[in-house]
PDB file of C-alpha atoms in Angstrom:
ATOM      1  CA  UNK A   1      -3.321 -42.188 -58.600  1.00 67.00           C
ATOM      2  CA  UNK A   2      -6.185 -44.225 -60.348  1.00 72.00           C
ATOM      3  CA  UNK A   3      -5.745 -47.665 -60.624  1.00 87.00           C
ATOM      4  CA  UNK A   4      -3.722 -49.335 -63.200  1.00 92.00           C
ATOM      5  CA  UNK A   5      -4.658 -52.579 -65.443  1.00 91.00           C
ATOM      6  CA  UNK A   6      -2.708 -53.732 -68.227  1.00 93.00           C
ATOM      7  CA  UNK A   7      -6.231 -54.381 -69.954  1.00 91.00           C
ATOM      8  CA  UNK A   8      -6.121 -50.345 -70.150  1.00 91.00           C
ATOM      9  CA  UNK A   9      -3.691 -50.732 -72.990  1.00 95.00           C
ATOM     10  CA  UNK A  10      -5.134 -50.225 -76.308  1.00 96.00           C
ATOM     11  CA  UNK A  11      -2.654 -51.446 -78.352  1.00 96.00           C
ATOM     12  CA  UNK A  12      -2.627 -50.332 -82.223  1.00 95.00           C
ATOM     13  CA  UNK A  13      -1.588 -52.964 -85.129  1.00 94.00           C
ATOM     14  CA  UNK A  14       1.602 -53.536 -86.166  1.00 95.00           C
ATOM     15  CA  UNK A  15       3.095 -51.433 -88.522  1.00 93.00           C
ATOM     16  CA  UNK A  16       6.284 -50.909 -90.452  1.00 93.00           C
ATOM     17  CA  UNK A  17       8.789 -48.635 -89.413  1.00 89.00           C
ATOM     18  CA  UNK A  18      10.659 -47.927 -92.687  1.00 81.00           C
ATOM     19  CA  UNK A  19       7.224 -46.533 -94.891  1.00 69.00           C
ATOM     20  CA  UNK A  20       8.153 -42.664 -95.608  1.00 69.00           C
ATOM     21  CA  UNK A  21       6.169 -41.341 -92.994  1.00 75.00           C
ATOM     22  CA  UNK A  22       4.718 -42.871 -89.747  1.00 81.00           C
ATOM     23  CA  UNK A  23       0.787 -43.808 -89.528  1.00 83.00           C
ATOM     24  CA  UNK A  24      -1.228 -40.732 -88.597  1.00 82.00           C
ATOM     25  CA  UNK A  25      -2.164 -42.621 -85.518  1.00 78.00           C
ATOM     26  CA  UNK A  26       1.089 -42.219 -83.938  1.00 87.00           C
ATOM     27  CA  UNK A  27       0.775 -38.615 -82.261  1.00 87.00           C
ATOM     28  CA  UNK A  28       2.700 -36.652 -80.189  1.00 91.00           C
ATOM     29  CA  UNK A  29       0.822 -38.365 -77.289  1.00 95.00           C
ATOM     30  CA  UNK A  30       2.406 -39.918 -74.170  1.00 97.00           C
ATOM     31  CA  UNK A  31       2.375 -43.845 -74.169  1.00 97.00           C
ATOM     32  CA  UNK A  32       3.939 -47.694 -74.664  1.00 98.00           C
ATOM     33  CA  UNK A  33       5.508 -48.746 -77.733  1.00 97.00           C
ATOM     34  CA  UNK A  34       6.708 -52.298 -78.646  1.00 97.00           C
ATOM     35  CA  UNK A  35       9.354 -52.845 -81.322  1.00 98.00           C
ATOM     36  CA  UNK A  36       9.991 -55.950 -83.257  1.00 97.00           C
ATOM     37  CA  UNK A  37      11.903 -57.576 -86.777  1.00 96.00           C
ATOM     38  CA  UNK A  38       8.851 -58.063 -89.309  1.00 94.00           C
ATOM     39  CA  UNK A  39       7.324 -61.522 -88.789  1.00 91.00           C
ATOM     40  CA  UNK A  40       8.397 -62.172 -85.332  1.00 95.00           C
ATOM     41  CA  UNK A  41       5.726 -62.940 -82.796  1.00 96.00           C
ATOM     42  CA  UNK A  42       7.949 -61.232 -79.836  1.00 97.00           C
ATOM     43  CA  UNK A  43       9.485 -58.036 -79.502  1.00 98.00           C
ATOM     44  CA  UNK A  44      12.906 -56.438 -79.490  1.00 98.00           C
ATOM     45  CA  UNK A  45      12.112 -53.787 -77.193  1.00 98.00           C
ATOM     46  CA  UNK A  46       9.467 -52.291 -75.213  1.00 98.00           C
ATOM     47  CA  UNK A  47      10.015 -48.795 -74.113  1.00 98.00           C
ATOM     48  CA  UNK A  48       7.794 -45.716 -72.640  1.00 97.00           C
ATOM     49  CA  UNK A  49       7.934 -41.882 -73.988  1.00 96.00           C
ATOM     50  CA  UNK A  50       6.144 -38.919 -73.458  1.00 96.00           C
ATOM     51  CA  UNK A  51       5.968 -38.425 -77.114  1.00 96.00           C
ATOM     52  CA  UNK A  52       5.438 -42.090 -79.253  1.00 95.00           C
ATOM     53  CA  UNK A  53       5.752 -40.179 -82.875  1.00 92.00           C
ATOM     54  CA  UNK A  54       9.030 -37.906 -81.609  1.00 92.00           C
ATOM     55  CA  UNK A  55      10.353 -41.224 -79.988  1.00 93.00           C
ATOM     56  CA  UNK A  56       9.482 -43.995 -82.912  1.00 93.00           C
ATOM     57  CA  UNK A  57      10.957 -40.596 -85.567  1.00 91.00           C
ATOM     58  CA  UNK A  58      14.415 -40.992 -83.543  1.00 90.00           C
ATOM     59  CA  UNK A  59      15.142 -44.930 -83.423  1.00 91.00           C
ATOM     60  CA  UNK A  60      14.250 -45.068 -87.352  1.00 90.00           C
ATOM     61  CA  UNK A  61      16.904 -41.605 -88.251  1.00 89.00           C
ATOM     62  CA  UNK A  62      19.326 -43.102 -86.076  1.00 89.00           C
ATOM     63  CA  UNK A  63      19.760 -46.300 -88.017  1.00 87.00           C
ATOM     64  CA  UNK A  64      20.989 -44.542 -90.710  1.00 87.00           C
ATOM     65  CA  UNK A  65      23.894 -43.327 -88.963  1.00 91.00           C
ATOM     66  CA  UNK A  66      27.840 -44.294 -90.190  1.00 92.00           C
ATOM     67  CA  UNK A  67      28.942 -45.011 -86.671  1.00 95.00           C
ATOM     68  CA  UNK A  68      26.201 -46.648 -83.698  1.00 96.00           C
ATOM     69  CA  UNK A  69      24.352 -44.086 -82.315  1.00 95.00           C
ATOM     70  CA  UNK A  70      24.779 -42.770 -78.240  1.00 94.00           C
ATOM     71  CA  UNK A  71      23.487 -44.649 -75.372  1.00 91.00           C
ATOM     72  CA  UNK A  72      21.360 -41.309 -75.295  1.00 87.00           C
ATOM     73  CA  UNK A  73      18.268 -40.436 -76.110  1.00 84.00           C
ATOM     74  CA  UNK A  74      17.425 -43.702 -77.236  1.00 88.00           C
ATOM     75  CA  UNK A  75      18.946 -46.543 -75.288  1.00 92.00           C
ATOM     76  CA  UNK A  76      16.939 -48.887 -78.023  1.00 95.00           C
ATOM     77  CA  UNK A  77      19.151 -46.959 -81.156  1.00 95.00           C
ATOM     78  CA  UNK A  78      22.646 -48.574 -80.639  1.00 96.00           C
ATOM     79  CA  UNK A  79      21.090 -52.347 -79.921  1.00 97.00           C
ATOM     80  CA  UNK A  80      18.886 -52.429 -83.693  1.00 96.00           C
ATOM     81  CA  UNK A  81      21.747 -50.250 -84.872  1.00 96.00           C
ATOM     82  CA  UNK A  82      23.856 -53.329 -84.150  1.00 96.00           C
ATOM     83  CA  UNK A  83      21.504 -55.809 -84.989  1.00 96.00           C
ATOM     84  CA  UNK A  84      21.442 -54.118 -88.941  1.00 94.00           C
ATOM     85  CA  UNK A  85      24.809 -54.959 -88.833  1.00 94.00           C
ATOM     86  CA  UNK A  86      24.568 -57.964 -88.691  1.00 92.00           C
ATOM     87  CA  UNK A  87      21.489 -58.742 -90.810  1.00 91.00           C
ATOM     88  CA  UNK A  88      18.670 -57.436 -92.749  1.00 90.00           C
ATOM     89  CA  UNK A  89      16.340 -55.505 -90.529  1.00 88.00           C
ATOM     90  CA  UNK A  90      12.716 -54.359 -91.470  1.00 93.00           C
ATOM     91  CA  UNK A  91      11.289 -53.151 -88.182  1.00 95.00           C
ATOM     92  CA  UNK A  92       7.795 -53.332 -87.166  1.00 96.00           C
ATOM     93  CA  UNK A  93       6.269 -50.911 -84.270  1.00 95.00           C
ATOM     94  CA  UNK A  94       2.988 -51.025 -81.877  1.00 96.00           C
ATOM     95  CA  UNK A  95       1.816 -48.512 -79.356  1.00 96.00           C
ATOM     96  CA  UNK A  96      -0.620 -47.819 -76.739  1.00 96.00           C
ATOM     97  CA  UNK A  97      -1.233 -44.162 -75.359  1.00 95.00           C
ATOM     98  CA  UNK A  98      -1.169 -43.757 -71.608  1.00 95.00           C
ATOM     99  CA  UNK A  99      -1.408 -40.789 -69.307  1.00 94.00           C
ATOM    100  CA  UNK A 100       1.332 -38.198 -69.217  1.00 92.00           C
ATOM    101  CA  UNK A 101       2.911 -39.182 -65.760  1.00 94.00           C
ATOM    102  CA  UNK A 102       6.038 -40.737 -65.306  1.00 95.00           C
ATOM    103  CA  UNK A 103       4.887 -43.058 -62.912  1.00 96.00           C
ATOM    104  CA  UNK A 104       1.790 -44.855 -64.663  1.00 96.00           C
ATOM    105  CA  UNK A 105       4.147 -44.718 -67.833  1.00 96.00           C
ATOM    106  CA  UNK A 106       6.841 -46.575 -66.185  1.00 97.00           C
ATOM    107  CA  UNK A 107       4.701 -48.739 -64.478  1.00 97.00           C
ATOM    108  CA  UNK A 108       2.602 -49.624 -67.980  1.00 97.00           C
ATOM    109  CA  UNK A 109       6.192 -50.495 -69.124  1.00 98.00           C
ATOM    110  CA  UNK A 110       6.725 -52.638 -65.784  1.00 98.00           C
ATOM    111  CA  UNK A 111       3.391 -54.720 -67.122  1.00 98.00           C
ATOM    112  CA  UNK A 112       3.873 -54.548 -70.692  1.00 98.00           C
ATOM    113  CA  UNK A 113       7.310 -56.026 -70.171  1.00 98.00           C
ATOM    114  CA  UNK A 114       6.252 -58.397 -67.243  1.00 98.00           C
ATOM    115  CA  UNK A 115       3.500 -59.911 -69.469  1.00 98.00           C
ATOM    116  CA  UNK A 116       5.762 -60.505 -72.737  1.00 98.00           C
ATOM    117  CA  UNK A 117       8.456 -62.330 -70.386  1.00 98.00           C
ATOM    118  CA  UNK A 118       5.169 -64.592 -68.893  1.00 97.00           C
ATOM    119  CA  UNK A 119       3.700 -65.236 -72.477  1.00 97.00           C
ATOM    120  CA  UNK A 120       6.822 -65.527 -74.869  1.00 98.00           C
ATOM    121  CA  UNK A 121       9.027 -67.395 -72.013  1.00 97.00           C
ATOM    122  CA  UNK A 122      11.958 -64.557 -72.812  1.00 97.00           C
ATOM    123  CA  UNK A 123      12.579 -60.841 -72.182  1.00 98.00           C
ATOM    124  CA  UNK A 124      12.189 -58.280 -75.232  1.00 98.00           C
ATOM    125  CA  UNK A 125      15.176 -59.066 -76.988  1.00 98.00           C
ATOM    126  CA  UNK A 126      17.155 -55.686 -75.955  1.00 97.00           C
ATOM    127  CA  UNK A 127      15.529 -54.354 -72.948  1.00 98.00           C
ATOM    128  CA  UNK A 128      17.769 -54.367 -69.706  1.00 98.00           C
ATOM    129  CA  UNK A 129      20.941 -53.753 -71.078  1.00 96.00           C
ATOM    130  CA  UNK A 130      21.319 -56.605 -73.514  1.00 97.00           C
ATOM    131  CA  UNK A 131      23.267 -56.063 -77.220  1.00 97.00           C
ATOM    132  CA  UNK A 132      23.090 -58.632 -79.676  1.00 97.00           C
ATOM    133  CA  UNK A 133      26.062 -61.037 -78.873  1.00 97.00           C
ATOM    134  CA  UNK A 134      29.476 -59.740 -80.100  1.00 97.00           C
ATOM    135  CA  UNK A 135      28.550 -56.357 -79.192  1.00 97.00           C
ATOM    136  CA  UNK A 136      29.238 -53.456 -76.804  1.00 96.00           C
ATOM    137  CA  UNK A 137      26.823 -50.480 -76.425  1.00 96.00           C
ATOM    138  CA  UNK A 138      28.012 -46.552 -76.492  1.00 96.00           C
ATOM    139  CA  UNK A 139      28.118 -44.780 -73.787  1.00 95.00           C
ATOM    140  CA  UNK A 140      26.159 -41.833 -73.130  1.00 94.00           C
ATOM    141  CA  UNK A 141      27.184 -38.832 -75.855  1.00 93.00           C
ATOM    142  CA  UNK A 142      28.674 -37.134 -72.489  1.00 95.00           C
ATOM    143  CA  UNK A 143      31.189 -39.561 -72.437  1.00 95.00           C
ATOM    144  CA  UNK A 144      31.911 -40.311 -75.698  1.00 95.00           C
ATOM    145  CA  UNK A 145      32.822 -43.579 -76.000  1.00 96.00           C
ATOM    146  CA  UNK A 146      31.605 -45.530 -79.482  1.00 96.00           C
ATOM    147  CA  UNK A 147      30.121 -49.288 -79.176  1.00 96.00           C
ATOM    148  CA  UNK A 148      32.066 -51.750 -80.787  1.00 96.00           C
ATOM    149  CA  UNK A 149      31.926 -55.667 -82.153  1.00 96.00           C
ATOM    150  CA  UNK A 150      34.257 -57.773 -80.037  1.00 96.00           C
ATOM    151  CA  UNK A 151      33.170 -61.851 -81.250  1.00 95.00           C
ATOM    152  CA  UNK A 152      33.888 -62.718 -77.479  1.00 96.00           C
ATOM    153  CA  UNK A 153      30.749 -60.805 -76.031  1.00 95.00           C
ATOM    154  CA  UNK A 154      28.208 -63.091 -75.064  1.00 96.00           C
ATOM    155  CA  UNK A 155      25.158 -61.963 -73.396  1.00 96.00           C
ATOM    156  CA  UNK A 156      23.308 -63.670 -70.492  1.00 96.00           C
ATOM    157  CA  UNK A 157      20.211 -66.283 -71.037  1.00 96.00           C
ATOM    158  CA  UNK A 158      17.048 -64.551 -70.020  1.00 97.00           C
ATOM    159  CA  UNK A 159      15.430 -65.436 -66.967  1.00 97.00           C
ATOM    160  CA  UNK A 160      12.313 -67.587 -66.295  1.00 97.00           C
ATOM    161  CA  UNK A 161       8.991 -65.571 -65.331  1.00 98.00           C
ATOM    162  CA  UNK A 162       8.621 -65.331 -61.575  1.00 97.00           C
ATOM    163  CA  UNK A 163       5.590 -62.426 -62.714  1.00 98.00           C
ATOM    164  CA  UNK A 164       1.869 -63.014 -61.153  1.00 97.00           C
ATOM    165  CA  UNK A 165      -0.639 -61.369 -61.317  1.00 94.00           C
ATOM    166  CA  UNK A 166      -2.429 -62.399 -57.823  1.00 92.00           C
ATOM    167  CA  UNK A 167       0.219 -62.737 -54.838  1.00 93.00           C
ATOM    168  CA  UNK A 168       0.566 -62.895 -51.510  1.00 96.00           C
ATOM    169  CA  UNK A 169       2.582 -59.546 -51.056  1.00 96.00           C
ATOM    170  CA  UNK A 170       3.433 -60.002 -47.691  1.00 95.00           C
ATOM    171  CA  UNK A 171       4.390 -63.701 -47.771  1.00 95.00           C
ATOM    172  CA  UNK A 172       8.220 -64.458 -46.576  1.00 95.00           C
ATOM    173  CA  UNK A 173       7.872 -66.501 -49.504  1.00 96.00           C
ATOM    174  CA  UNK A 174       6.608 -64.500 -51.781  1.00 97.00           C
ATOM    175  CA  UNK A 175       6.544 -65.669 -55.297  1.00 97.00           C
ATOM    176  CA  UNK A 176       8.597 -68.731 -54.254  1.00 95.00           C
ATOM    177  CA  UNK A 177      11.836 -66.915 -52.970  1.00 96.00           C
ATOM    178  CA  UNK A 178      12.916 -66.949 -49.671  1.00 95.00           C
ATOM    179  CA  UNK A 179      13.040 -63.437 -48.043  1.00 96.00           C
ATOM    180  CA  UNK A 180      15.180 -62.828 -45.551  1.00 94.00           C
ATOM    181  CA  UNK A 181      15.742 -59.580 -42.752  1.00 93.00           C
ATOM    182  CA  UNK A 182      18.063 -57.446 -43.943  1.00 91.00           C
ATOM    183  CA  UNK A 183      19.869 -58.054 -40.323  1.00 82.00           C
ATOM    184  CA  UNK A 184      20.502 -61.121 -41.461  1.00 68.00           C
ATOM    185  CA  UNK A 185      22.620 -60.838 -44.529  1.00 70.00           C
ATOM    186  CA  UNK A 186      25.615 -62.777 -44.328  1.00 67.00           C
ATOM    187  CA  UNK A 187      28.212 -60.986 -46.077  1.00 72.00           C
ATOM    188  CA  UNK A 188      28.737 -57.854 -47.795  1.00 73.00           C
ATOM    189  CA  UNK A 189      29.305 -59.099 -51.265  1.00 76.00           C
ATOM    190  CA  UNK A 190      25.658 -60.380 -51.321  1.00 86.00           C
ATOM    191  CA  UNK A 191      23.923 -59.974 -55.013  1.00 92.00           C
ATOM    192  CA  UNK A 192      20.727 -60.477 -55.542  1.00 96.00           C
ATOM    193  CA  UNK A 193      16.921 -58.676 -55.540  1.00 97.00           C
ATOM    194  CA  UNK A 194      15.927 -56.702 -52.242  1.00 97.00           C
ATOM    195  CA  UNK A 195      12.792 -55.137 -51.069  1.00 97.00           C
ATOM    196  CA  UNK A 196      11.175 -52.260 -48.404  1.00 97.00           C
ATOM    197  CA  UNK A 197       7.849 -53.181 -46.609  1.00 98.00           C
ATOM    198  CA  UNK A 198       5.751 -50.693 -45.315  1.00 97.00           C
ATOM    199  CA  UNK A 199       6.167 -50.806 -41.441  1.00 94.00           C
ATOM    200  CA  UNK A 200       2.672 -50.513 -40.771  1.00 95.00           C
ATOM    201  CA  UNK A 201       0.475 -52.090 -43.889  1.00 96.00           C
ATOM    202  CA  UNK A 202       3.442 -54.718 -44.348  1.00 96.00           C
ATOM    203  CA  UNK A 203       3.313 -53.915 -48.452  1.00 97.00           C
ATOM    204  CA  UNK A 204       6.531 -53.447 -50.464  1.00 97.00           C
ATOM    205  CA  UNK A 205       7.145 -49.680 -50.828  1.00 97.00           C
ATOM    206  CA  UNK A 206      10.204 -49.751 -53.110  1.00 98.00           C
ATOM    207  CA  UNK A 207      11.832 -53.151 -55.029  1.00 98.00           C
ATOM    208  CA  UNK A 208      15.717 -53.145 -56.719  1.00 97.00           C
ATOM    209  CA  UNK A 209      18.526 -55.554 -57.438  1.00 98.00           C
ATOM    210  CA  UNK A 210      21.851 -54.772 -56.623  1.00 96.00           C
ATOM    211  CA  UNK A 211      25.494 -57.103 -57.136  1.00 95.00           C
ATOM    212  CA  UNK A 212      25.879 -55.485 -53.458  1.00 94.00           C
ATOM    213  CA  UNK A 213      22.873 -55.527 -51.140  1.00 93.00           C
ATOM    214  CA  UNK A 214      24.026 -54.412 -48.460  1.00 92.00           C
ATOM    215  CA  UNK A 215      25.250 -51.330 -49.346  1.00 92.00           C
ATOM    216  CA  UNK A 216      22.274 -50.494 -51.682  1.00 93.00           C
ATOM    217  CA  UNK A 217      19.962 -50.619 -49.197  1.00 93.00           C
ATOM    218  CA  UNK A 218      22.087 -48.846 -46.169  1.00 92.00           C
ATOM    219  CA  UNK A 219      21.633 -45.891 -48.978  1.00 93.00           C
ATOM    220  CA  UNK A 220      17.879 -46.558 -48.854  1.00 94.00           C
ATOM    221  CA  UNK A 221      17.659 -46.431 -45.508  1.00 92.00           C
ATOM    222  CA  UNK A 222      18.615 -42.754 -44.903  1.00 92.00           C
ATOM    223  CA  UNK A 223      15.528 -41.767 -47.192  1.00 92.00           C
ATOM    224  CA  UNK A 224      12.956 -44.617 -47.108  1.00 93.00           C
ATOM    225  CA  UNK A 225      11.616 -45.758 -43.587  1.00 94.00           C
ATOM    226  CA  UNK A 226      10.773 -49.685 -44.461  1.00 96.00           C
ATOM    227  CA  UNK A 227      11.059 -52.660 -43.089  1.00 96.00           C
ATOM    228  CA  UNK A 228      13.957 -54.225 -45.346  1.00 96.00           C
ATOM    229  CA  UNK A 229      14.211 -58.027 -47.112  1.00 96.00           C
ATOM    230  CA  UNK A 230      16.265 -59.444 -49.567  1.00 95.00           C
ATOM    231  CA  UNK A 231      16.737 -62.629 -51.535  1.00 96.00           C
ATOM    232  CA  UNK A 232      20.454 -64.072 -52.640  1.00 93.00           C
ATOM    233  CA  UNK A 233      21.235 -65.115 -56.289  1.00 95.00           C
ATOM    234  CA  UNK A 234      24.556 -65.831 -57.091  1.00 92.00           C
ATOM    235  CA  UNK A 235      25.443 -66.194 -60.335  1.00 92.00           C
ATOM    236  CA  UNK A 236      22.952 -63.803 -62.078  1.00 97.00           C
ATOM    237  CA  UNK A 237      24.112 -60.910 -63.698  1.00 97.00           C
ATOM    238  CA  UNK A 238      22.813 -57.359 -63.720  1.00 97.00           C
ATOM    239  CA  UNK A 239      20.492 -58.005 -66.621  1.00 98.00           C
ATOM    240  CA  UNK A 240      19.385 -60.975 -64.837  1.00 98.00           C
ATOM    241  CA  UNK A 241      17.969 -59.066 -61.875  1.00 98.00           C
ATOM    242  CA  UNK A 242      16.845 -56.712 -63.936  1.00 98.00           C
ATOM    243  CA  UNK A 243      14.218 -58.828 -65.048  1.00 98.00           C
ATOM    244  CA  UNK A 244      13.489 -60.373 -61.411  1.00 98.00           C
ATOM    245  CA  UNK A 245      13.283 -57.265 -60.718  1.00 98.00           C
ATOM    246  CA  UNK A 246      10.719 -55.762 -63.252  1.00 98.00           C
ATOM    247  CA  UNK A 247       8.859 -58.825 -62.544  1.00 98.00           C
ATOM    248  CA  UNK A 248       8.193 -58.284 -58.453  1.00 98.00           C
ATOM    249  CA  UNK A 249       7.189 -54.575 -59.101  1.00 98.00           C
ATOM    250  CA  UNK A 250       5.003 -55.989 -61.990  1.00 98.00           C
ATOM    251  CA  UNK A 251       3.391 -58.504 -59.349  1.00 98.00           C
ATOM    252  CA  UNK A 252       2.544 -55.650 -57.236  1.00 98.00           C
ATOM    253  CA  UNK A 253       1.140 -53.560 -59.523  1.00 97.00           C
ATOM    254  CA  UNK A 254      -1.158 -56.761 -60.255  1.00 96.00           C
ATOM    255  CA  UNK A 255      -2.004 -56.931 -56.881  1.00 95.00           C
ATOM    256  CA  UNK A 256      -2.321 -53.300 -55.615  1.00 96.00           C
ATOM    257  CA  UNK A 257      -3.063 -51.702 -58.809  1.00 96.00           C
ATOM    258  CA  UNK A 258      -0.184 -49.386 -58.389  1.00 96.00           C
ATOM    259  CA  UNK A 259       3.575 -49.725 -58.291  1.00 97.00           C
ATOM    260  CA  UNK A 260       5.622 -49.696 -54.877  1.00 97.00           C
ATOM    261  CA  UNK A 261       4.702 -46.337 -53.717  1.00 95.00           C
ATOM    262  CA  UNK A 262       8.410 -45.149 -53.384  1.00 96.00           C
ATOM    263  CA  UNK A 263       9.292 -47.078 -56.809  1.00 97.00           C
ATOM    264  CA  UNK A 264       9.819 -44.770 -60.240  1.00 94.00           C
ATOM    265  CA  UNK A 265      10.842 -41.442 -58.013  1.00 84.00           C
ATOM    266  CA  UNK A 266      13.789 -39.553 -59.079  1.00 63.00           C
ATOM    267  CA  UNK A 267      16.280 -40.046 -56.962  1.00 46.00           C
TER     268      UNK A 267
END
């Protein structure tokens, strides 16, 4: 895989989502796309698709709909679904093409996302798993169970940026946190963010969050040989870790120029 800088991005202007038909610049083409309310200097949501006009053509139709869309195939759909609820909405949308591969998609997304929490001091308003407040999401159209308002939903505070783009990868203290052996973990409750070194370079080969450590990576370890770490945070919630999360595999990308080389695999 070649190596990946978030400088590769070439991002295109801002432009409204609601016009009658979509820029000729958005293609069929594989890629990043940002998503924000007109006049706001962060985003809403940052996604990746392996078709920007198909993708951008689904979160505008699905506004429209009587009842908020499925969790599926836009996870994005039910949260500014919500949010036109609740207000006026005149979306704006930005993309970047990127090679068709999962991985360096995902991983462009990792950045993209990483660098917006750094700059703006918050996450994209919707991305890991966050509604506007009073709201619950739909499930999945397998499942078939509709969002819903509720006024005593609240969502978590976003997270301060632990994201850098130089590290010490191999530090026990690596961006500040105190890692710890997986032997080591003192009860079986433990949430928090966890990661696999490499047993011979000593480089993280795979990065998650979990409310239960210990179990998550005991299922790790029958696929992934590593040398496993993990950091305790009590109190944080699973959108919370998301976003510690995305920002340790966006520090390695930084420093590696590619993602944890187990991370992004179907599993």
């Amino acid at each position: 895989m070649e190596l990946l800088n978030f400088e590769y991005l070439e991002w295109s202007q801002w432009f409204p989502m609601s016009e009658g038909k979509l820029p000729r610049l958005i293609t069929n083409e594989s890629g990043i796309y940002r998503v924000r309310r007109a006049g706001q200097s962060h985003s809403d949501y940052i996604g990746q698709t392996n078709s920007l006009r198909r993708r951008l053509l689904s979160l505008r139709v699905s506004l429209k709909d009587q009842e908020m869309p499925w969790n599926d195939p836009h996870v994005a759909s039910a949260r500014f679904w919500a949010l036109s609820e609740q207000e006026e909405v005149e979306l704006e949308a930005s993309v970047a093409s990127s090679p068709n591969n999962p991985i360096i998609r995902k991983s462009f997304e990792s950045l993209t996302i990483a660098h917006h929490r750094r700059d703006f001091g918050c996450s994209p308003t919707f991305n890991f798993g966050r509604m506007p407040d009073g709201w619950i999401a739909s499930s999945s159209r397998a499942k078939g169970e509709r969002g819903y308002y509720d006024s005593q939903i609240k969502y978590s505070k976003h997270q301060s940026s632990m994201f850098s783009t130089d590290s010490e990868l191999r530090s026990k203290d690596w961006l500040g946190m105190e890692w710890e052996v997986f032997d080591n973990i003192n009860t079986e409750e433990a949430g928090g963010v966890y990661r696999g070194l490499d047993p011979e370079t000593g480089l993280p080969i795979y990065i998650g969050e979990s409310s239960r450590i210990a179990n998550r990576i005991r299922s790790h370890q029958k696929k992934i040989q590593a040398s496993w770490q993990w950091v305790a945070m009590p109190g944080l919630d699973h959108s919370q870790r998301l976003e510690i999360e995305n920002d340790l595999i966006a520090s390695v990308i930084c420093s590696t120029g590619q993602p944890p080389l187990m991370q992004f695999q179907n599993r």
